[in-house]
Amino acid sequence: MLYWNKRYECMDRRELDELKREKLIKTVCRVYHNVPYYRDLMQKKGIAPEDITELEHLQKLPFTTKQDLRENYPFGLFAVPLSEIVRVHASSGTTGKPTVVGYTRNDIAAWSELMARSLVCAGTTKQSIVQIAYGYGLFTGGLGAHYGAERLGALVIPISGGNTKRQIMLMKDFGTTVLACTPSYALYLAETMEEMGIKPEELRLKSGIFGAEPWTDNMRREIETRLGISAIDIYGLSEVIGPGVACECEYKDGLHIFEDYFIPEIIDPDTGEVLPSGSEGELVITTIDKEGLPVIRYRTNDITSLKEEPCKCGRTHVRMNKVVGRTDDMLIIRGVNVFPSQIESILVDIGDTQPHYQLVVNREGKLDTLQVLVEVSQSLFSDEVRRLEDLKRKIVHEIQSVLGISVDVKLVEPKTLERSSGKAKRVLDNRNL
Ligand code: DLL
């Protein structure tokens, strides 16, 4: 099975742009007439729905941010009466109230369609046995993947996150072929499998559909080797719909953004200016097929770039490169911008370490310091001190030469750093900025 919906996924560019134009016009009318907040914003900018007749006019519209959703907590940006909403999800912010998102019956159907497409993109078929180890609940990962896999007709194991040994037992007994979870949890599963003495050959696992947090290609190789699978990247965010905004195909060369539902733009995060095609910047998404909570030019905070050239898989939708990090995760250490993913990539490249790491930022006087905590293998840890010292020096040197900053590296015993069945917490910023 190559595509779930060939007609739309492989649509001719001109036809696709016309479809997007029509859907955008409808969406702008809907938010203007149904959401007072958007109407006020547009009126303040002197824009009426009639002014938006072409795709390029999108740039005239104001941005929406997480803050806007917070200010309208919980349901203020919904574009339909609450009686039309059949489900809510929420993303837990680091502080304060969560961001609440609502779906109509049609939205749930659209989301299931998008997740079915994503799963097929990742090689899933009706014959697949899909273990969904994303968390079920207010988080969109579990239920999003669940509805998509059911829509596709695969066999679904709705196990949710956690209970790692049991996950592995069921994976083996039920013959799971596709694993859906965060990449960091996939690694934790691999680690636990090794501890239990279970080899990848004893499982029927073929692929994994991993997302909800940034991960590098180096991390991908590590997961692929340790679990003996093909690992596919899936992207999404609750404010836009949840997982299924974009997904990689078998070529793993960028994630196809399902453009008949979403219009992506890349902007300069500081000025808000739209950047030329191919530039790296903040991804902004406008939903053009949502009823419950349409979002106009939603600032994702995620840093990436777009690729417009056609993909070998035949899908015509634009691709986004793997997310490098979030604008709010980017550390500025003594003036140098550092993304956790850059450090991850260096660590996995060097080897001898486990891909479990944490970055601790402190401020000593006026100076920011970055400490990198990395787990090493048990055998190395019990080895001569000299080998540990060599490894430490190598990491310090590599980070210095790639990123241009000096860091303090601390090698720690296996399993010292906290494991998560959801999103990993990579950064501990003690600076109180
Ligand atoms: O994480 C939705 C999701 C669930 C996506 C399962 C994929 C799989 P939120 O909790 O709202 O929604 O978090 C959204 O997570 O803005 C990114 O910063 C990050 N993120 C999601 N997918 C990826 C990915 C879900 N593939 C935020 N690569 C987004 C990098 C990702 N970051």
CSV table of C-alpha atoms and ligand atoms in Angstrom, one decimal:
chain,number,residue,atom,x,y,z
A,1,MET,CA,0.0,0.0,0.0
A,2,LEU,CA,1.7,3.2,-1.2
A,3,TYR,CA,-0.8,5.9,-0.4
A,4,TRP,CA,-3.9,6.2,1.7
A,5,ASN,CA,-5.5,8.9,-0.4
A,6,LYS,CA,-3.7,9.2,-3.7
A,7,ARG,CA,-6.0,11.7,-5.2
A,8,TYR,CA,-5.1,14.3,-2.5
A,9,GLU,CA,-1.6,13.2,-1.6
A,10,CYS,CA,-0.4,13.3,-5.2
A,11,MET,CA,-2.6,16.2,-6.4
A,12,ASP,CA,-1.2,18.3,-9.2
A,13,ARG,CA,0.3,21.5,-7.8
A,14,ARG,CA,-2.0,23.9,-9.6
A,15,GLU,CA,-5.1,22.0,-8.5
A,16,LEU,CA,-3.8,21.8,-5.0
A,17,ASP,CA,-3.1,25.5,-4.8
A,18,GLU,CA,-6.6,26.2,-6.1
A,19,LEU,CA,-8.1,23.9,-3.4
A,20,LYS,CA,-6.0,25.6,-0.7
A,21,ARG,CA,-7.1,29.0,-2.0
A,22,GLU,CA,-10.8,28.1,-1.8
A,23,LYS,CA,-10.4,26.5,1.7
A,24,LEU,CA,-8.5,29.5,3.0
A,25,ILE,CA,-11.2,31.9,1.9
A,26,LYS,CA,-13.8,29.8,3.7
A,27,THR,CA,-11.7,29.6,6.8
A,28,VAL,CA,-11.1,33.3,7.0
A,29,CYS,CA,-14.9,33.9,6.7
A,30,ARG,CA,-15.6,31.4,9.4
A,31,VAL,CA,-13.2,32.8,11.9
A,32,TYR,CA,-14.3,36.4,11.1
A,33,HIS,CA,-17.9,35.7,11.6
A,34,ASN,CA,-17.7,33.1,14.5
A,35,VAL,CA,-14.7,34.1,16.6
A,36,PRO,CA,-14.9,37.6,18.1
A,37,TYR,CA,-11.2,37.5,19.0
A,38,TYR,CA,-10.2,37.0,15.4
A,39,ARG,CA,-12.7,39.6,14.1
A,40,ASP,CA,-11.3,42.2,16.5
A,41,LEU,CA,-7.7,41.4,15.5
A,42,MET,CA,-8.6,41.7,11.8
A,43,GLN,CA,-10.6,44.8,12.3
A,44,LYS,CA,-7.7,46.4,14.2
A,45,LYS,CA,-5.5,45.6,11.2
A,46,GLY,CA,-8.1,47.0,8.8
A,47,ILE,CA,-8.7,43.6,7.1
A,48,ALA,CA,-12.1,42.3,6.0
A,49,PRO,CA,-12.7,38.7,4.8
A,50,GLU,CA,-13.2,40.1,1.2
A,51,ASP,CA,-9.6,41.2,1.2
A,52,ILE,CA,-8.4,37.6,1.2
A,53,THR,CA,-8.9,36.2,-2.3
A,54,GLU,CA,-5.5,34.7,-3.1
A,55,LEU,CA,-3.1,32.5,-1.3
A,56,GLU,CA,-0.5,35.3,-1.1
A,57,HIS,CA,-3.0,37.4,0.9
A,58,LEU,CA,-2.4,35.1,3.8
A,59,GLN,CA,0.5,37.3,4.8
A,60,LYS,CA,-1.8,40.1,5.6
A,61,LEU,CA,-3.4,38.2,8.4
A,62,PRO,CA,-2.3,38.4,12.0
A,63,PHE,CA,-0.4,35.6,13.7
A,64,THR,CA,-2.0,33.4,16.4
A,65,THR,CA,0.2,32.3,19.4
A,66,LYS,CA,-0.1,30.0,22.3
A,67,GLN,CA,-0.6,33.1,24.4
A,68,ASP,CA,-3.8,33.9,22.4
A,69,LEU,CA,-5.1,30.5,23.3
A,70,ARG,CA,-4.2,31.0,26.9
A,71,GLU,CA,-6.0,34.4,27.0
A,72,ASN,CA,-9.1,32.8,25.7
A,73,TYR,CA,-8.9,29.8,28.0
A,74,PRO,CA,-10.7,27.4,27.8
A,75,PHE,CA,-13.0,27.6,24.9
A,76,GLY,CA,-12.9,31.3,23.7
A,77,LEU,CA,-11.4,30.6,20.2
A,78,PHE,CA,-13.8,27.8,19.3
A,79,ALA,CA,-15.6,28.7,16.1
A,80,VAL,CA,-18.7,26.5,16.7
A,81,PRO,CA,-21.2,26.3,19.6
A,82,LEU,CA,-20.0,23.9,22.3
A,83,SER,CA,-22.8,21.6,21.4
A,84,GLU,CA,-21.0,20.9,18.2
A,85,ILE,CA,-17.7,20.0,19.9
A,86,VAL,CA,-17.4,16.2,20.5
A,87,ARG,CA,-13.9,16.1,22.1
A,88,VAL,CA,-11.3,18.3,23.7
A,89,HIS,CA,-7.6,17.7,24.2
A,90,ALA,CA,-5.1,19.9,26.0
A,91,SER,CA,-1.4,20.3,26.1
A,92,SER,CA,0.2,20.8,29.4
A,93,GLY,CA,2.2,23.9,29.4
A,94,THR,CA,5.2,24.3,31.7
A,95,THR,CA,3.4,26.9,33.7
A,96,GLY,CA,-0.2,27.7,34.4
A,97,LYS,CA,-3.3,26.6,32.6
A,98,PRO,CA,-3.1,24.1,29.7
A,99,THR,CA,-4.0,25.0,26.1
A,100,VAL,CA,-7.4,23.6,25.2
A,101,VAL,CA,-8.3,22.5,21.8
A,102,GLY,CA,-11.8,21.3,20.5
A,103,TYR,CA,-12.9,19.0,17.7
A,104,THR,CA,-16.2,18.6,15.9
A,105,ARG,CA,-17.3,15.3,14.6
A,106,ASN,CA,-15.9,16.3,11.2
A,107,ASP,CA,-12.6,17.4,12.7
A,108,ILE,CA,-12.2,13.9,14.3
A,109,ALA,CA,-12.9,12.3,10.9
A,110,ALA,CA,-10.4,14.6,9.3
A,111,TRP,CA,-7.8,13.9,11.9
A,112,SER,CA,-8.3,10.1,11.5
A,113,GLU,CA,-7.9,10.6,7.7
A,114,LEU,CA,-4.6,12.5,8.3
A,115,MET,CA,-3.3,9.9,10.8
A,116,ALA,CA,-4.3,7.0,8.4
A,117,ARG,CA,-2.3,8.8,5.7
A,118,SER,CA,0.6,9.2,8.1
A,119,LEU,CA,0.6,5.6,9.1
A,120,VAL,CA,0.5,4.4,5.5
A,121,CYS,CA,3.3,6.9,4.7
A,122,ALA,CA,5.2,5.0,7.5
A,123,GLY,CA,4.5,1.6,5.8
A,124,THR,CA,1.6,0.5,7.9
A,125,THR,CA,-1.2,-1.5,6.2
A,126,LYS,CA,-4.5,-3.1,7.1
A,127,GLN,CA,-2.5,-6.3,8.1
A,128,SER,CA,-0.3,-4.4,10.6
A,129,ILE,CA,-0.5,-4.8,14.3
A,130,VAL,CA,0.0,-1.3,15.8
A,131,GLN,CA,1.0,-0.9,19.4
A,132,ILE,CA,0.2,2.6,20.5
A,133,ALA,CA,2.5,3.6,23.4
A,134,TYR,CA,1.8,7.3,23.1
A,135,GLY,CA,-0.1,8.5,26.2
A,136,TYR,CA,-3.9,8.3,26.0
A,137,GLY,CA,-5.8,11.1,27.6
A,138,LEU,CA,-5.7,14.9,27.1
A,139,PHE,CA,-2.4,14.5,25.1
A,140,THR,CA,-3.2,14.1,21.4
A,141,GLY,CA,-0.7,11.3,20.7
A,142,GLY,CA,-2.6,8.2,21.9
A,143,LEU,CA,-6.1,8.9,20.6
A,144,GLY,CA,-4.8,10.6,17.5
A,145,ALA,CA,-2.8,7.5,16.5
A,146,HIS,CA,-5.6,5.2,17.7
A,147,TYR,CA,-8.3,6.7,15.4
A,148,GLY,CA,-6.0,6.8,12.4
A,149,ALA,CA,-4.9,3.1,12.9
A,150,GLU,CA,-8.6,2.0,13.2
A,151,ARG,CA,-9.6,4.1,10.2
A,152,LEU,CA,-6.9,2.3,8.3
A,153,GLY,CA,-8.2,-1.0,9.5
A,154,ALA,CA,-5.0,-2.2,11.3
A,155,LEU,CA,-5.2,-4.1,14.5
A,156,VAL,CA,-4.8,-1.6,17.4
A,157,ILE,CA,-3.2,-2.3,20.8
A,158,PRO,CA,-4.2,0.7,22.8
A,159,ILE,CA,-1.6,0.2,25.6
A,160,SER,CA,-0.7,3.9,26.2
A,161,GLY,CA,2.7,4.9,27.7
A,162,GLY,CA,4.5,3.3,30.6
A,163,ASN,CA,4.7,-0.2,32.1
A,164,THR,CA,7.7,-0.9,29.9
A,165,LYS,CA,8.3,-4.6,30.6
A,166,ARG,CA,4.6,-5.4,29.9
A,167,GLN,CA,4.9,-3.4,26.7
A,168,ILE,CA,7.6,-5.7,25.6
A,169,MET,CA,5.9,-8.9,26.7
A,170,LEU,CA,2.8,-7.9,24.7
A,171,MET,CA,4.8,-6.8,21.7
A,172,LYS,CA,6.2,-10.3,21.6
A,173,ASP,CA,3.0,-12.2,22.4
A,174,PHE,CA,0.7,-10.2,20.1
A,175,GLY,CA,3.3,-10.0,17.3
A,176,THR,CA,3.3,-6.2,17.1
A,177,THR,CA,4.6,-4.9,13.7
A,178,VAL,CA,4.4,-1.2,14.2
A,179,LEU,CA,5.3,0.8,17.3
A,180,ALA,CA,4.0,4.3,17.9
A,181,CYS,CA,5.6,6.3,20.7
A,182,THR,CA,8.1,9.1,21.4
A,183,PRO,CA,11.6,8.4,20.1
A,184,SER,CA,13.0,8.7,23.6
A,185,TYR,CA,10.6,6.0,24.8
A,186,ALA,CA,11.5,3.8,21.9
A,187,LEU,CA,15.1,3.9,23.1
A,188,TYR,CA,14.0,3.1,26.6
A,189,LEU,CA,12.0,0.1,25.3
A,190,ALA,CA,15.2,-1.0,23.4
A,191,GLU,CA,17.2,-0.7,26.6
A,192,THR,CA,14.7,-2.6,28.6
A,193,MET,CA,14.5,-5.3,25.9
A,194,GLU,CA,18.2,-5.7,26.1
A,195,GLU,CA,18.0,-6.1,29.9
A,196,MET,CA,15.3,-8.7,29.5
A,197,GLY,CA,17.6,-10.6,27.1
A,198,ILE,CA,15.1,-10.2,24.2
A,199,LYS,CA,16.6,-9.8,20.8
A,200,PRO,CA,14.9,-7.8,18.0
A,201,GLU,CA,14.7,-11.0,15.9
A,202,GLU,CA,12.4,-12.5,18.5
A,203,LEU,CA,9.9,-9.8,17.7
A,204,ARG,CA,7.9,-9.1,14.5
A,205,LEU,CA,8.4,-5.3,14.8
A,206,LYS,CA,9.1,-3.7,11.4
A,207,SER,CA,8.6,0.0,11.8
A,208,GLY,CA,8.1,2.7,14.3
A,209,ILE,CA,6.3,6.0,14.0
A,210,PHE,CA,8.0,8.4,16.3
A,211,GLY,CA,7.3,12.0,17.2
A,212,ALA,CA,6.2,14.6,19.7
A,213,GLU,CA,9.7,15.7,20.5
A,214,PRO,CA,12.8,16.7,18.4
A,215,TRP,CA,15.2,13.8,17.5
A,216,THR,CA,18.1,13.6,15.2
A,217,ASP,CA,19.1,11.3,12.3
A,218,ASN,CA,21.8,9.9,14.5
A,219,MET,CA,19.1,9.0,17.1
A,220,ARG,CA,17.2,7.4,14.3
A,221,ARG,CA,20.1,5.2,13.4
A,222,GLU,CA,20.5,4.2,17.0
A,223,ILE,CA,16.8,3.2,17.3
A,224,GLU,CA,16.8,1.4,14.0
A,225,THR,CA,19.7,-0.7,14.9
A,226,ARG,CA,18.7,-1.5,18.4
A,227,LEU,CA,15.1,-2.4,17.6
A,228,GLY,CA,15.8,-3.7,14.1
A,229,ILE,CA,13.2,-1.5,12.5
A,230,SER,CA,12.6,1.4,10.1
A,231,ALA,CA,12.0,4.6,12.1
A,232,ILE,CA,9.7,7.2,10.7
A,233,ASP,CA,9.3,10.8,12.0
A,234,ILE,CA,5.8,12.2,12.5
A,235,TYR,CA,5.1,15.8,13.4
A,236,GLY,CA,2.1,17.6,14.8
A,237,LEU,CA,0.9,19.9,17.6
A,238,SER,CA,-2.4,20.0,19.5
A,239,GLU,CA,-3.2,23.6,18.6
A,240,VAL,CA,-3.2,22.6,14.9
A,241,ILE,CA,-4.8,19.1,15.2
A,242,GLY,CA,-2.4,16.8,17.0
A,243,PRO,CA,-0.1,14.2,15.3
A,244,GLY,CA,-0.6,13.9,11.6
A,245,VAL,CA,0.2,17.4,10.4
A,246,ALA,CA,3.3,16.0,8.6
A,247,CYS,CA,4.9,12.7,8.2
A,248,GLU,CA,7.9,11.1,6.5
A,249,CYS,CA,7.6,8.6,3.7
A,250,GLU,CA,9.9,5.7,3.1
A,251,TYR,CA,12.6,8.0,1.7
A,252,LYS,CA,13.0,9.7,5.1
A,253,ASP,CA,14.0,13.0,3.4
A,254,GLY,CA,11.6,15.5,5.0
A,255,LEU,CA,8.1,15.2,6.4
A,256,HIS,CA,5.2,15.8,3.9
A,257,ILE,CA,2.9,18.5,5.3
A,258,PHE,CA,-0.6,17.6,4.3
A,259,GLU,CA,-1.3,20.7,2.4
A,260,ASP,CA,-4.9,20.2,1.6
A,261,TYR,CA,-5.4,20.7,5.4
A,262,PHE,CA,-2.6,23.0,6.4
A,263,ILE,CA,-0.7,25.9,4.8
A,264,PRO,CA,2.8,26.2,6.1
A,265,GLU,CA,5.0,29.4,6.1
A,266,ILE,CA,8.5,30.0,7.5
A,267,ILE,CA,9.1,33.2,9.2
A,268,ASP,CA,11.9,35.0,10.9
A,269,PRO,CA,11.0,34.5,14.6
A,270,ASP,CA,12.3,37.9,15.6
A,271,THR,CA,10.7,40.1,12.9
A,272,GLY,CA,7.8,37.9,11.8
A,273,GLU,CA,8.8,38.4,8.2
A,274,VAL,CA,8.1,35.6,5.8
A,275,LEU,CA,11.4,34.1,4.6
A,276,PRO,CA,12.3,33.0,1.1
A,277,SER,CA,11.7,29.4,0.1
A,278,GLY,CA,14.3,27.0,1.7
A,279,SER,CA,15.3,29.3,4.6
A,280,GLU,CA,15.4,28.0,8.1
A,281,GLY,CA,13.1,29.7,10.5
A,282,GLU,CA,9.9,29.3,12.6
A,283,LEU,CA,7.2,27.2,11.1
A,284,VAL,CA,3.8,28.9,11.0
A,285,ILE,CA,0.6,26.9,10.1
A,286,THR,CA,-2.8,27.9,9.0
A,287,THR,CA,-5.5,25.3,9.2
A,288,ILE,CA,-7.9,25.4,6.2
A,289,ASP,CA,-10.2,22.5,7.0
A,290,LYS,CA,-11.0,22.7,10.7
A,291,GLU,CA,-14.3,23.6,12.2
A,292,GLY,CA,-13.9,23.5,16.0
A,293,LEU,CA,-10.7,25.5,16.4
A,294,PRO,CA,-9.4,26.8,13.1
A,295,VAL,CA,-6.1,28.6,13.6
A,296,ILE,CA,-4.8,31.4,11.5
A,297,ARG,CA,-1.0,31.7,11.1
A,298,TYR,CA,-0.3,29.8,14.3
A,299,ARG,CA,3.3,30.3,15.4
A,300,THR,CA,4.6,26.8,16.3
A,301,ASN,CA,7.9,27.9,17.8
A,302,ASP,CA,9.5,25.0,15.9
A,303,ILE,CA,12.5,25.7,13.8
A,304,THR,CA,12.7,24.0,10.4
A,305,SER,CA,12.8,24.7,6.7
A,306,LEU,CA,10.6,23.7,3.7
A,307,LYS,CA,11.5,21.7,0.6
A,308,GLU,CA,9.4,22.4,-2.4
A,309,GLU,CA,10.9,20.0,-4.9
A,310,PRO,CA,8.9,16.8,-5.6
A,311,CYS,CA,9.6,13.7,-3.6
A,312,LYS,CA,10.5,10.3,-5.1
A,313,CYS,CA,7.5,8.8,-3.4
A,314,GLY,CA,5.1,10.6,-5.7
A,315,ARG,CA,3.5,12.8,-3.1
A,316,THR,CA,3.3,16.4,-4.2
A,317,HIS,CA,2.9,18.0,-0.8
A,318,VAL,CA,5.7,20.2,0.4
A,319,ARG,CA,8.2,18.7,2.9
A,320,MET,CA,9.5,20.1,6.1
A,321,ASN,CA,13.0,19.1,7.3
A,322,LYS,CA,13.3,17.5,10.7
A,323,VAL,CA,12.6,20.0,13.4
A,324,VAL,CA,15.9,21.3,14.7
A,325,GLY,CA,14.5,22.6,18.0
A,326,ARG,CA,12.1,25.1,19.5
A,327,THR,CA,12.7,28.8,19.7
A,328,ASP,CA,12.0,28.5,23.4
A,329,ASP,CA,14.3,25.4,23.8
A,330,MET,CA,17.2,27.2,22.2
A,331,LEU,CA,19.8,27.9,24.8
A,332,ILE,CA,21.9,31.0,24.4
A,333,ILE,CA,25.1,30.2,26.1
A,334,ARG,CA,27.5,33.1,26.3
A,335,GLY,CA,26.0,34.4,23.1
A,336,VAL,CA,26.0,31.1,21.2
A,337,ASN,CA,22.7,29.6,20.1
A,338,VAL,CA,22.6,25.9,21.1
A,339,PHE,CA,19.9,23.4,20.3
A,340,PRO,CA,19.8,20.2,22.4
A,341,SER,CA,19.6,18.3,19.1
A,342,GLN,CA,23.1,19.5,18.1
A,343,ILE,CA,24.5,18.1,21.3
A,344,GLU,CA,22.5,14.9,20.8
A,345,SER,CA,23.9,14.4,17.4
A,346,ILE,CA,27.5,14.9,18.6
A,347,LEU,CA,27.0,12.4,21.4
A,348,VAL,CA,25.5,9.7,19.2
A,349,ASP,CA,28.3,10.2,16.7
A,350,ILE,CA,31.0,9.7,19.2
A,351,GLY,CA,29.5,6.5,20.5
A,352,ASP,CA,30.4,4.8,23.8
A,353,THR,CA,27.7,6.9,25.4
A,354,GLN,CA,24.0,6.0,25.8
A,355,PRO,CA,21.7,8.3,24.0
A,356,HIS,CA,20.4,9.5,27.4
A,357,TYR,CA,21.5,12.9,28.2
A,358,GLN,CA,20.5,16.1,29.9
A,359,LEU,CA,21.7,19.7,29.6
A,360,VAL,CA,22.0,21.7,32.8
A,361,VAL,CA,22.4,25.4,32.5
A,362,ASN,CA,23.5,27.6,35.4
A,363,ARG,CA,24.6,31.1,35.9
A,364,GLU,CA,27.7,31.7,37.8
A,365,GLY,CA,28.1,35.5,38.4
A,366,LYS,CA,27.4,36.9,34.9
A,367,LEU,CA,28.5,33.8,33.1
A,368,ASP,CA,26.3,31.0,31.8
A,369,THR,CA,27.6,27.5,32.1
A,370,LEU,CA,26.4,24.4,30.4
A,371,GLN,CA,26.9,21.0,31.9
A,372,VAL,CA,26.2,18.0,29.8
A,373,LEU,CA,25.2,14.9,31.7
A,374,VAL,CA,25.6,11.7,29.7
A,375,GLU,CA,25.2,8.1,30.5
A,376,VAL,CA,27.9,5.7,29.5
A,377,SER,CA,27.6,1.9,29.2
A,378,GLN,CA,28.0,-0.2,32.3
A,379,SER,CA,31.1,-1.9,30.9
A,380,LEU,CA,32.8,1.5,30.2
A,381,PHE,CA,31.8,2.8,33.6
A,382,SER,CA,33.4,-0.2,35.4
A,383,ASP,CA,36.5,0.2,33.2
A,384,GLU,CA,39.7,2.1,33.9
A,385,VAL,CA,39.3,5.8,34.9
A,386,ARG,CA,41.6,6.7,32.0
A,387,ARG,CA,39.1,5.5,29.4
A,388,LEU,CA,36.4,7.6,31.0
A,389,GLU,CA,38.7,10.6,31.1
A,390,ASP,CA,39.5,10.1,27.4
A,391,LEU,CA,35.9,9.9,26.5
A,392,LYS,CA,35.0,13.0,28.5
A,393,ARG,CA,37.8,15.0,26.8
A,394,LYS,CA,36.6,13.8,23.4
A,395,ILE,CA,33.1,15.0,24.1
A,396,VAL,CA,34.3,18.4,25.4
A,397,HIS,CA,36.5,18.8,22.4
A,398,GLU,CA,33.9,17.8,19.8
A,399,ILE,CA,31.3,20.2,21.3
A,400,GLN,CA,33.9,23.0,21.4
A,401,SER,CA,34.9,22.4,17.7
A,402,VAL,CA,31.3,22.1,16.4
A,403,LEU,CA,29.5,24.6,18.5
A,404,GLY,CA,32.3,26.8,19.7
A,405,ILE,CA,31.4,26.7,23.4
A,406,SER,CA,33.2,25.1,26.2
A,407,VAL,CA,31.1,22.8,28.3
A,408,ASP,CA,31.5,20.7,31.4
A,409,VAL,CA,30.8,17.0,30.7
A,410,LYS,CA,29.8,14.6,33.4
A,411,LEU,CA,29.7,10.9,32.6
A,412,VAL,CA,27.1,9.1,34.7
A,413,GLU,CA,26.2,5.5,35.3
A,414,PRO,CA,23.6,3.9,33.1
A,415,LYS,CA,20.0,4.6,34.2
A,416,THR,CA,20.9,7.6,36.3
A,417,LEU,CA,18.9,10.0,34.2
A,418,GLU,CA,15.2,10.0,34.5
A,419,ARG,CA,13.4,8.0,31.7
A,420,SER,CA,10.0,9.1,30.4
A,421,SER,CA,7.3,7.3,28.6
A,422,GLY,CA,6.3,10.5,27.0
A,423,LYS,CA,8.4,13.5,26.0
A,424,ALA,CA,12.0,13.5,27.4
A,425,LYS,CA,13.1,16.5,29.5
A,426,ARG,CA,16.5,17.3,28.0
A,427,VAL,CA,17.1,20.7,29.5
A,428,LEU,CA,17.3,21.9,33.1
A,429,ASP,CA,17.7,25.6,33.1
A,430,ASN,CA,18.5,26.9,36.5
A,431,ARG,CA,19.0,30.5,35.4
A,432,ASN,CA,15.6,31.9,36.3
A,433,LEU,CA,15.6,34.1,33.2
B,1,DLL,O1,3.3,16.3,20.5
B,1,DLL,C1,1.5,15.9,19.0
B,1,DLL,C2,2.2,14.7,18.5
B,1,DLL,C3,1.9,13.5,19.2
B,1,DLL,C4,3.1,14.7,17.5
B,1,DLL,C5,2.5,12.3,18.7
B,1,DLL,C6,3.7,13.5,17.0
B,1,DLL,C7,3.4,12.3,17.7
B,1,DLL,P1,1.9,18.8,21.6
B,1,DLL,O2,2.0,18.0,22.9
B,1,DLL,O3,1.0,19.9,21.5
B,1,DLL,O4,1.5,17.8,20.5
B,1,DLL,O5,3.4,19.2,21.3
B,1,DLL,C8,3.7,19.9,20.1
B,1,DLL,O6,5.9,18.9,20.1
B,1,DLL,O7,5.4,22.1,18.6
B,1,DLL,C9,7.1,20.4,18.6
B,1,DLL,O8,7.8,21.2,19.4
B,1,DLL,C10,7.1,19.0,19.3
B,1,DLL,N1,7.0,17.9,18.2
B,1,DLL,C11,6.0,17.2,17.8
B,1,DLL,N2,6.3,16.3,16.9
B,1,DLL,C12,7.7,16.5,16.7
B,1,DLL,C13,8.6,16.0,15.8
B,1,DLL,C14,2.2,16.7,20.1
B,1,DLL,N3,8.4,15.0,15.0
B,1,DLL,C15,5.2,20.1,20.0
B,1,DLL,N4,9.9,16.5,15.8
B,1,DLL,C16,5.6,20.7,18.7
B,1,DLL,C17,10.2,17.5,16.6
B,1,DLL,C18,8.1,17.6,17.5
B,1,DLL,N5,9.4,18.0,17.5
